[in-house]
PDB file of C-alpha atoms and ligand atoms in Angstrom:
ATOM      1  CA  UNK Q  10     144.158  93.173 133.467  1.00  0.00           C
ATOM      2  CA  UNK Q  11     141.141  92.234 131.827  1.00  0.00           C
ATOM      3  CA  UNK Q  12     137.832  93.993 133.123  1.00  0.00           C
ATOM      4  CA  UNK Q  13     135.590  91.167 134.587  1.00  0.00           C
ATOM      5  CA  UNK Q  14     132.978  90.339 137.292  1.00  0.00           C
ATOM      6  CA  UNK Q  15     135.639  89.403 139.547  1.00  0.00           C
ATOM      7  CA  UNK Q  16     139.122  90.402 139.089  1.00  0.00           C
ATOM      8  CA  UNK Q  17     141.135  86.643 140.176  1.00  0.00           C
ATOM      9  CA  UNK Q  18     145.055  87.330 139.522  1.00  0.00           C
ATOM     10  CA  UNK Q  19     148.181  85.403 141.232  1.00  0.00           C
ATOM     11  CA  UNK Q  20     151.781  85.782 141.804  1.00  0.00           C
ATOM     12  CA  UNK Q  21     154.279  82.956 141.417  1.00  0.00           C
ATOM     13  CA  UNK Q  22     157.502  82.409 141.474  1.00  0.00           C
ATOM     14  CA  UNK Q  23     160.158  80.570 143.485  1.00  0.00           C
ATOM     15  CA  UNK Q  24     160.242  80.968 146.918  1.00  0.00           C
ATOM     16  CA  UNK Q  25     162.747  84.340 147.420  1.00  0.00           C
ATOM     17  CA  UNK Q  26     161.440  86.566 144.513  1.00  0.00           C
ATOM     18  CA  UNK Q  27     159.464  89.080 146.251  1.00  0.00           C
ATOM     19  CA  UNK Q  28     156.372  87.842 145.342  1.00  0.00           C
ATOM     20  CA  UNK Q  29     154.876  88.600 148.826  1.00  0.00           C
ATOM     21  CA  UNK Q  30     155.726  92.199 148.838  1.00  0.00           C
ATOM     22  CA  UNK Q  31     154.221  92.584 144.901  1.00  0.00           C
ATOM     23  CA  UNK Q  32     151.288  90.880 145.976  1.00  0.00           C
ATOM     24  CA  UNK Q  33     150.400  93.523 148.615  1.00  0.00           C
ATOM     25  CA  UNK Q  34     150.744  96.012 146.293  1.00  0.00           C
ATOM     26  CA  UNK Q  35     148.823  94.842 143.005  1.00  0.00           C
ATOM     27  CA  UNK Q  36     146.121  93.908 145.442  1.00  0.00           C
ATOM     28  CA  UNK Q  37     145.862  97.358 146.843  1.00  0.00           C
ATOM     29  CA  UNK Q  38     146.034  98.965 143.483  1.00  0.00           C
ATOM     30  CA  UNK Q  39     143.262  96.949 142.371  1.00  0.00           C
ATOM     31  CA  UNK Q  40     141.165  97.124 146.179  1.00  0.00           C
ATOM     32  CA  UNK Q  41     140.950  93.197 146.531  1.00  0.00           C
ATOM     33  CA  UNK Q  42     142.297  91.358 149.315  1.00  0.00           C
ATOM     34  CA  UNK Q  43     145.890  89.504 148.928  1.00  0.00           C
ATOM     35  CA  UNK Q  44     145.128  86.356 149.975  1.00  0.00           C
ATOM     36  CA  UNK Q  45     148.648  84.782 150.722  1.00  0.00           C
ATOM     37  CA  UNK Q  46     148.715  81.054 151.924  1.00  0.00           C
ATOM     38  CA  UNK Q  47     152.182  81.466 153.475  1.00  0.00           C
ATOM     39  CA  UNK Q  48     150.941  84.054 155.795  1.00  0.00           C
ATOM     40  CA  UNK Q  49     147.901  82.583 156.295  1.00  0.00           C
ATOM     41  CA  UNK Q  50     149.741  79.237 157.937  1.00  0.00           C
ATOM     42  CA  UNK Q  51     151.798  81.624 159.728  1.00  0.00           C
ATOM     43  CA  UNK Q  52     149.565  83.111 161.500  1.00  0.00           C
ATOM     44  CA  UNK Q  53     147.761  79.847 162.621  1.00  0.00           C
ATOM     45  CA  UNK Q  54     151.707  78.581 163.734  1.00  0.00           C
ATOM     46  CA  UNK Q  55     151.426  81.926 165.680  1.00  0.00           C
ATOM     47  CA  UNK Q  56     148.608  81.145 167.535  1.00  0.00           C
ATOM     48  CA  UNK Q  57     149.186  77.274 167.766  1.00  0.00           C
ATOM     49  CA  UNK Q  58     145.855  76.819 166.182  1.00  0.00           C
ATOM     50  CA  UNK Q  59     145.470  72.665 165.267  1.00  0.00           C
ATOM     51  CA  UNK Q  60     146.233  73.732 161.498  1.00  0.00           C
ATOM     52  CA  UNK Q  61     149.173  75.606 162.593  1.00  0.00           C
ATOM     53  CA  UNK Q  62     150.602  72.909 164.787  1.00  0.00           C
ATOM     54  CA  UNK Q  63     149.958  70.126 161.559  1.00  0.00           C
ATOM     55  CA  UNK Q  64     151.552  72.826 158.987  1.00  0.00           C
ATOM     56  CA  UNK Q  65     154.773  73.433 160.829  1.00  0.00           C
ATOM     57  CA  UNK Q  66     156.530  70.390 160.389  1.00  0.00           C
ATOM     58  CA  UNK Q  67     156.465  70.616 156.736  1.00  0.00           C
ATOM     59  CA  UNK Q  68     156.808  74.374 156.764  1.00  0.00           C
ATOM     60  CA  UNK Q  69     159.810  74.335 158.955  1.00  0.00           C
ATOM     61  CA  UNK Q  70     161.031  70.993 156.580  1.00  0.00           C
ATOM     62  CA  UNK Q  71     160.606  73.090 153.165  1.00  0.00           C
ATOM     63  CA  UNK Q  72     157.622  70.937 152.420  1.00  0.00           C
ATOM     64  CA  UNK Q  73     154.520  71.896 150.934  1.00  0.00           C
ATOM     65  CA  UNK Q  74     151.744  71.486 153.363  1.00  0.00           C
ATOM     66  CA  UNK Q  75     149.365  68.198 152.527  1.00  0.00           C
ATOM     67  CA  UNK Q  76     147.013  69.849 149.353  1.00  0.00           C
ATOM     68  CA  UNK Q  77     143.741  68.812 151.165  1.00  0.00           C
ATOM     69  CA  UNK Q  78     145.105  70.675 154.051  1.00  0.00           C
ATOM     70  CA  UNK Q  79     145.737  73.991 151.759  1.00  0.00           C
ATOM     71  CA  UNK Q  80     143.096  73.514 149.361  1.00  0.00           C
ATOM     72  CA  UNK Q  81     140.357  73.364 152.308  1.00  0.00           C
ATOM     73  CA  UNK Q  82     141.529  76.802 154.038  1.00  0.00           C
ATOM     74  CA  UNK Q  83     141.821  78.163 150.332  1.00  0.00           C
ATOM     75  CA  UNK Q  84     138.200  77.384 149.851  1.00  0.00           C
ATOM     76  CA  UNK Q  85     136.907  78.662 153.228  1.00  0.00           C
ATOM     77  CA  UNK Q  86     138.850  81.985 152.601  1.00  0.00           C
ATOM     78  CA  UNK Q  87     137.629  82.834 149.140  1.00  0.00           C
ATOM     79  CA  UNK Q  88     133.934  81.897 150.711  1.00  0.00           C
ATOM     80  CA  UNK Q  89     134.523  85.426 152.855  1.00  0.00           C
ATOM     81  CA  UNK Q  90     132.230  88.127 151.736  1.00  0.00           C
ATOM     82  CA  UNK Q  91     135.779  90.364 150.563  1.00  0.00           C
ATOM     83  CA  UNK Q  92     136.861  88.244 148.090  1.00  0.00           C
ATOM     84  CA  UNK Q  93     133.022  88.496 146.439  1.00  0.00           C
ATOM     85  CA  UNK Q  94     134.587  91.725 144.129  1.00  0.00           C
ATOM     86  CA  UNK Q  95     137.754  89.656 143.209  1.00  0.00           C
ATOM     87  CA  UNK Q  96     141.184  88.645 144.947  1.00  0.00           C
ATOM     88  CA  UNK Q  97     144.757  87.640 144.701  1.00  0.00           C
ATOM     89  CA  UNK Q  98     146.144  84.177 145.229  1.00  0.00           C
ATOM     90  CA  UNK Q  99     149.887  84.816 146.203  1.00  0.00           C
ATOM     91  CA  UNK Q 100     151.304  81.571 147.120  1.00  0.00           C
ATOM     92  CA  UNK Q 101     148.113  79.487 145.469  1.00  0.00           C
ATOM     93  CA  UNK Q 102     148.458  77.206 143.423  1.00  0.00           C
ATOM     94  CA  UNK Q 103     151.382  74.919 143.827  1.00  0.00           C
ATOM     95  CA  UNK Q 104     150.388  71.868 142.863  1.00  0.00           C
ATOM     96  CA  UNK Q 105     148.742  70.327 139.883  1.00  0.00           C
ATOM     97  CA  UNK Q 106     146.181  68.965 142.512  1.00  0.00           C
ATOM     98  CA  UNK Q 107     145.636  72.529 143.824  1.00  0.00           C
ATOM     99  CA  UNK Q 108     145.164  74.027 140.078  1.00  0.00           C
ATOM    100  CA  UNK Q 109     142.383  71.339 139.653  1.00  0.00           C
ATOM    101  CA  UNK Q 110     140.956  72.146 143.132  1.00  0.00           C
ATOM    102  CA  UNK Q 111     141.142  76.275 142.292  1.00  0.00           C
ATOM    103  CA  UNK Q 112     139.410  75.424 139.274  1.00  0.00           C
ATOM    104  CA  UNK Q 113     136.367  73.658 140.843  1.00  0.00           C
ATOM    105  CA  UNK Q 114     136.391  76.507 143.543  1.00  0.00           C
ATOM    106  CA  UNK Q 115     136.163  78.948 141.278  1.00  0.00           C
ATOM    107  CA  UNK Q 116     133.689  77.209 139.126  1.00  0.00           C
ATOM    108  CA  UNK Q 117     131.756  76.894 142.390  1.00  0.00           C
ATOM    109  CA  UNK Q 118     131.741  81.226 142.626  1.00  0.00           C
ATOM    110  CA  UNK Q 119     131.012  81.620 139.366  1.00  0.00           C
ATOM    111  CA  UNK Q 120     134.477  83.282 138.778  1.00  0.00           C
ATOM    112  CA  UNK Q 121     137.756  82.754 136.682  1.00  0.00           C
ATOM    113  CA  UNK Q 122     141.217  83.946 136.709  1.00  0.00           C
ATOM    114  CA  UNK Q 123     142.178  87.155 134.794  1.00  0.00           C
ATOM    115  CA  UNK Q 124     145.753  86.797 134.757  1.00  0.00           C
ATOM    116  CA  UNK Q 125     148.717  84.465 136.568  1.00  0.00           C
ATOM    117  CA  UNK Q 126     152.020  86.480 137.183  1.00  0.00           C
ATOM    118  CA  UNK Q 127     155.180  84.226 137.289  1.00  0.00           C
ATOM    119  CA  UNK Q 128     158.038  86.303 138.851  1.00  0.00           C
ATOM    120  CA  UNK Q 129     161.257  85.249 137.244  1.00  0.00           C
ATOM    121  CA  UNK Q 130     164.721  85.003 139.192  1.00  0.00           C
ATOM    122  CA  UNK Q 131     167.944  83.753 139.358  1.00  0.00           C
ATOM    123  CA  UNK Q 132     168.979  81.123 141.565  1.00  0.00           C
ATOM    124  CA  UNK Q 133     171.863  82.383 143.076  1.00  0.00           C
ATOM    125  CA  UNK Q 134     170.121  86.081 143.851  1.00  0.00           C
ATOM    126  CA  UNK Q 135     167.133  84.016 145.086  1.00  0.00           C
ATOM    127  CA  UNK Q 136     168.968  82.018 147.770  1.00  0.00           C
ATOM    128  CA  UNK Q 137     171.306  85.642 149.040  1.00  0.00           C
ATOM    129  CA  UNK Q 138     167.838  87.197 148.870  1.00  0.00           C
ATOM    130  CA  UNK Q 139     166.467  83.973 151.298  1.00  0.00           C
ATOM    131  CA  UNK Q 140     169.605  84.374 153.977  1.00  0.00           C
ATOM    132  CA  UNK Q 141     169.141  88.346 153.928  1.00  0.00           C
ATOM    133  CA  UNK Q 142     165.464  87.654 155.163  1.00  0.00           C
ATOM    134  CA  UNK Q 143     165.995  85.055 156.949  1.00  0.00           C
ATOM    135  CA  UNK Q 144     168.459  87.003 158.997  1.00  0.00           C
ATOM    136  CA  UNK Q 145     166.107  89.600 159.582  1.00  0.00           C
ATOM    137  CA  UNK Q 146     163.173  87.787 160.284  1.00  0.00           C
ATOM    138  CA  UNK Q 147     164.162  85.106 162.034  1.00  0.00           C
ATOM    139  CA  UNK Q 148     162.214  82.549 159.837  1.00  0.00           C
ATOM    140  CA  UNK Q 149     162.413  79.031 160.803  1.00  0.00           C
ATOM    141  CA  UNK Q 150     162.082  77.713 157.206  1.00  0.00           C
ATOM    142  CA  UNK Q 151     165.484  80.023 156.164  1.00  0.00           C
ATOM    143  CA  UNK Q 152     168.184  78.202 156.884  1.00  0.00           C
ATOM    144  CA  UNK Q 153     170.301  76.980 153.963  1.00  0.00           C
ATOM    145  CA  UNK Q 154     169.541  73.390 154.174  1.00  0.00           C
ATOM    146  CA  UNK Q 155     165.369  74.153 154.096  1.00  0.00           C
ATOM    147  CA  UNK Q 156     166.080  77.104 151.445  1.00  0.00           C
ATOM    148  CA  UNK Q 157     167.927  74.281 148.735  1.00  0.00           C
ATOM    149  CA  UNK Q 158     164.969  72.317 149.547  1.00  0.00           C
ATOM    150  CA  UNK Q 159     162.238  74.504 148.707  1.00  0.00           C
ATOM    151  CA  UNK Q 160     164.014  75.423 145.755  1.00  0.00           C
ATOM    152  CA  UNK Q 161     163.723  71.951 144.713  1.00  0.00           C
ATOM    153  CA  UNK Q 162     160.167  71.281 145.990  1.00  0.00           C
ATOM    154  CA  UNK Q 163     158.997  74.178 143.857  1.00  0.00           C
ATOM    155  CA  UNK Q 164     161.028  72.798 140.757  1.00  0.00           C
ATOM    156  CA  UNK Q 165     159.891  69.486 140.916  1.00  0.00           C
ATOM    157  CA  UNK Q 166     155.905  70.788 142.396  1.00  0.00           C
ATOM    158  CA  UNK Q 167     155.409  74.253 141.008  1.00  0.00           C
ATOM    159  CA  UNK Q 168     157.148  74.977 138.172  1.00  0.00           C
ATOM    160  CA  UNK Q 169     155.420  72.716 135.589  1.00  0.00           C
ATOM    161  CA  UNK Q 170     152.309  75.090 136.612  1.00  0.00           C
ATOM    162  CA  UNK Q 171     153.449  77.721 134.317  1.00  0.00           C
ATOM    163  CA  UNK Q 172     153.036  75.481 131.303  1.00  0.00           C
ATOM    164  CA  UNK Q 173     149.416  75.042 132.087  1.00  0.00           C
ATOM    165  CA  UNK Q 174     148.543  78.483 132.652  1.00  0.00           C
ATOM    166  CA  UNK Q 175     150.386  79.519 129.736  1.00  0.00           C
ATOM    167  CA  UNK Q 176     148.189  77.083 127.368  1.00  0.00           C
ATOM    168  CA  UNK Q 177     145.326  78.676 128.865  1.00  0.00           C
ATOM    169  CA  UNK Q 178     146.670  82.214 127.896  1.00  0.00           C
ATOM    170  CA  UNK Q 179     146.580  83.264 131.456  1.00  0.00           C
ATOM    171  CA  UNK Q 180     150.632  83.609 132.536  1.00  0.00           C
ATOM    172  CA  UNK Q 181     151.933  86.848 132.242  1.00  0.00           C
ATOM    173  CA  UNK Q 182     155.705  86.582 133.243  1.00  0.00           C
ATOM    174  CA  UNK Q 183     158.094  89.342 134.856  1.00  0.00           C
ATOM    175  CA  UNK Q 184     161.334  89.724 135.664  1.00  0.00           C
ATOM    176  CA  UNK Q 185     161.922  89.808 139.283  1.00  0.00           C
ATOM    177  CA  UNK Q 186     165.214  91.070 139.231  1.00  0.00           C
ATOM    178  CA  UNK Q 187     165.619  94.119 140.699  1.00  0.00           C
ATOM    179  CA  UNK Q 188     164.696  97.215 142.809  1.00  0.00           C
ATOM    180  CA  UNK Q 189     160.981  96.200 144.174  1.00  0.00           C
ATOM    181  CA  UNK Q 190     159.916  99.434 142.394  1.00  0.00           C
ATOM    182  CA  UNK Q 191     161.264  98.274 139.031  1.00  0.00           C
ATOM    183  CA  UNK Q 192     159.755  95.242 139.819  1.00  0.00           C
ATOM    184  CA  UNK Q 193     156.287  96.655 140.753  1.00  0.00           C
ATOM    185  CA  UNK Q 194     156.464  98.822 137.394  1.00  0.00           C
ATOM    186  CA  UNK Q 195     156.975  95.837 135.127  1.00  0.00           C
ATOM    187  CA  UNK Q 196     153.745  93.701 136.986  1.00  0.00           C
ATOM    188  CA  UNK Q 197     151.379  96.762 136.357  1.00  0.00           C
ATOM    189  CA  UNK Q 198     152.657  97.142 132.504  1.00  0.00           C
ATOM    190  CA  UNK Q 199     152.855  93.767 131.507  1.00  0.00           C
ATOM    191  CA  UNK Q 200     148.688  93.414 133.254  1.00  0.00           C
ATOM    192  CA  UNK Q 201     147.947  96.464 131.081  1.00  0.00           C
ATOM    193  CA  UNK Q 202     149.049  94.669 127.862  1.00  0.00           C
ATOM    194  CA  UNK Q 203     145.413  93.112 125.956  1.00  0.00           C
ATOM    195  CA  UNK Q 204     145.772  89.313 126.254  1.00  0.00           C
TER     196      UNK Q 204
HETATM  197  P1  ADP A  10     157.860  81.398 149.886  1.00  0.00           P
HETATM  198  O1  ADP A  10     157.176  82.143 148.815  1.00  0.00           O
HETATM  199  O2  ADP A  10     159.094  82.078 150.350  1.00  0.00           O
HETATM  200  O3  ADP A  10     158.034  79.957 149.574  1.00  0.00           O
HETATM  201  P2  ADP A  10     155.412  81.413 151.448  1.00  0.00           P
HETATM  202  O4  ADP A  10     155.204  82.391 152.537  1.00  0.00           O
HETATM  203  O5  ADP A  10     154.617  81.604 150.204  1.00  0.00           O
HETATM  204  O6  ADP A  10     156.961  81.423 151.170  1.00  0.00           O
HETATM  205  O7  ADP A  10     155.137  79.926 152.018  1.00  0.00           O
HETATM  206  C1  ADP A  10     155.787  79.440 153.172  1.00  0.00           C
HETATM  207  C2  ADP A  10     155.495  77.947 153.342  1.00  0.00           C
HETATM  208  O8  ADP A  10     154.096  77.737 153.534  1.00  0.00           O
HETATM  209  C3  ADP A  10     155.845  77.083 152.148  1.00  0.00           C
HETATM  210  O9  ADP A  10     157.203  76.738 152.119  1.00  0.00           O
HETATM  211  C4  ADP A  10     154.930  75.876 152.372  1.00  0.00           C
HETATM  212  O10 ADP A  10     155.426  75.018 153.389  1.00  0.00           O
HETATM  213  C5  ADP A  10     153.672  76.527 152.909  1.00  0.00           C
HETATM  214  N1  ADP A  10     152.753  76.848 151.783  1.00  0.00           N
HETATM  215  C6  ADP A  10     152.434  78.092 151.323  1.00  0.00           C
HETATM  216  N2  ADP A  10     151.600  78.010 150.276  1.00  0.00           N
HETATM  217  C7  ADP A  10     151.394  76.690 150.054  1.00  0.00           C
HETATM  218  C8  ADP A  10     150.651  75.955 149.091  1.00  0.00           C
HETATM  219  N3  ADP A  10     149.930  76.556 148.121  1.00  0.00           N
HETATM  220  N4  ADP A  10     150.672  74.595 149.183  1.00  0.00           N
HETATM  221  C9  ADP A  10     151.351  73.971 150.139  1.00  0.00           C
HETATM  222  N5  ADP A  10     152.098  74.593 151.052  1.00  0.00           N
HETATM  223  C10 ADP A  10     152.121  75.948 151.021  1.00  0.00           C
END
């Protein structure tokens, strides 16, 4: 990772890779907060907060929630005085509107991305990696029907991210396959590597 005022990194990938748990981990390693949008509507769902109750229906759909929606508690969250010495997006962007919206935001903090980590997976392991959480956590949005949607959602939404960040010399990209360890091990090497 490149040494900078404000360390920005975040993982992507499609929905099933693990990217949560790597998240938690790279941000501790580098003592900034993991800023994770999923968990962030969650927890409003949780406490039937008004942006819970309007982010459920697309979150138990498979939908993205509405971008002014996500870009406006993105904003307020990176205003918090812990994200001043840097942060991790995990789950942020996902749209071409949000990269444009990230951009003024971080233009706004005087701040820039270091490095975007893409997670890569295979479909198949992705979806048997969905149902295994899905039975354990009991997630709404894990049924088969919602998981073959999301997939989609990200592949017609998300994935034509990567291209941008990779013209901009930002995307580092890891395979997700794996023991989380293995996984965890590849993320720190590949940050290491001089851009
Ligand atoms: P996963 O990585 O398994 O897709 P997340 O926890 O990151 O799960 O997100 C759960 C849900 O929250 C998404 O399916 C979507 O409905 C909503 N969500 C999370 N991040 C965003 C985002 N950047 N834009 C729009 N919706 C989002």
């Amino acid at each position: 990772m490149k040494g900078s005022s404000a360390d920005a990194t975040h993982p992507d990938g499609p929905p099933g890779a693990g990217k949560g748990t790597q998240a938690k981990v790279i941000a501790t390693h580098f003592h900034i907060p993991a800023i994770s949008t999923g968990d962030i509507f969650r927890a409003n769902v949780a406490g039937k907060t008004p942006l819970g109750v309007e982010a459920q229906r697309y979150m138990d759909a498979g939908e993205y929630v509405p971008d002014q929606v996500t870009n406006a508690m993105v904003r307020d969250r990176l205003n918090l005085q812990d994200a001043e010495g840097g942060f991790l997006l995990d789950g942020y962007p996902r749209t071409l509107a949000q990269v444009q919206e990230l951009d003024s935001m971080l233009d706004d903090l005087d701040s820039s991305l270091d490095a975007v980590v893409v997670l890569t997976a295979e479909l198949d392991e992705l979806v048997q990696r969905l149902l295994q959480r899905a039975h354990v956590e009991g997630r709404a949005d894990d049924t088969e029907e919602v998981i073959r949607r999301r997939q989609q959602v990200y592949a017609e939404q998300t994935e034509p991210l990567i291209a941008v960040y990779r013209e901009r010399g930002l995307l580092v990209e890891v395979d997700g396959m794996g023991e989380i360890d293995a996984v965890t091990h590849r993320i720190f090497d590949s940050l290491e590597q001089p851009a």
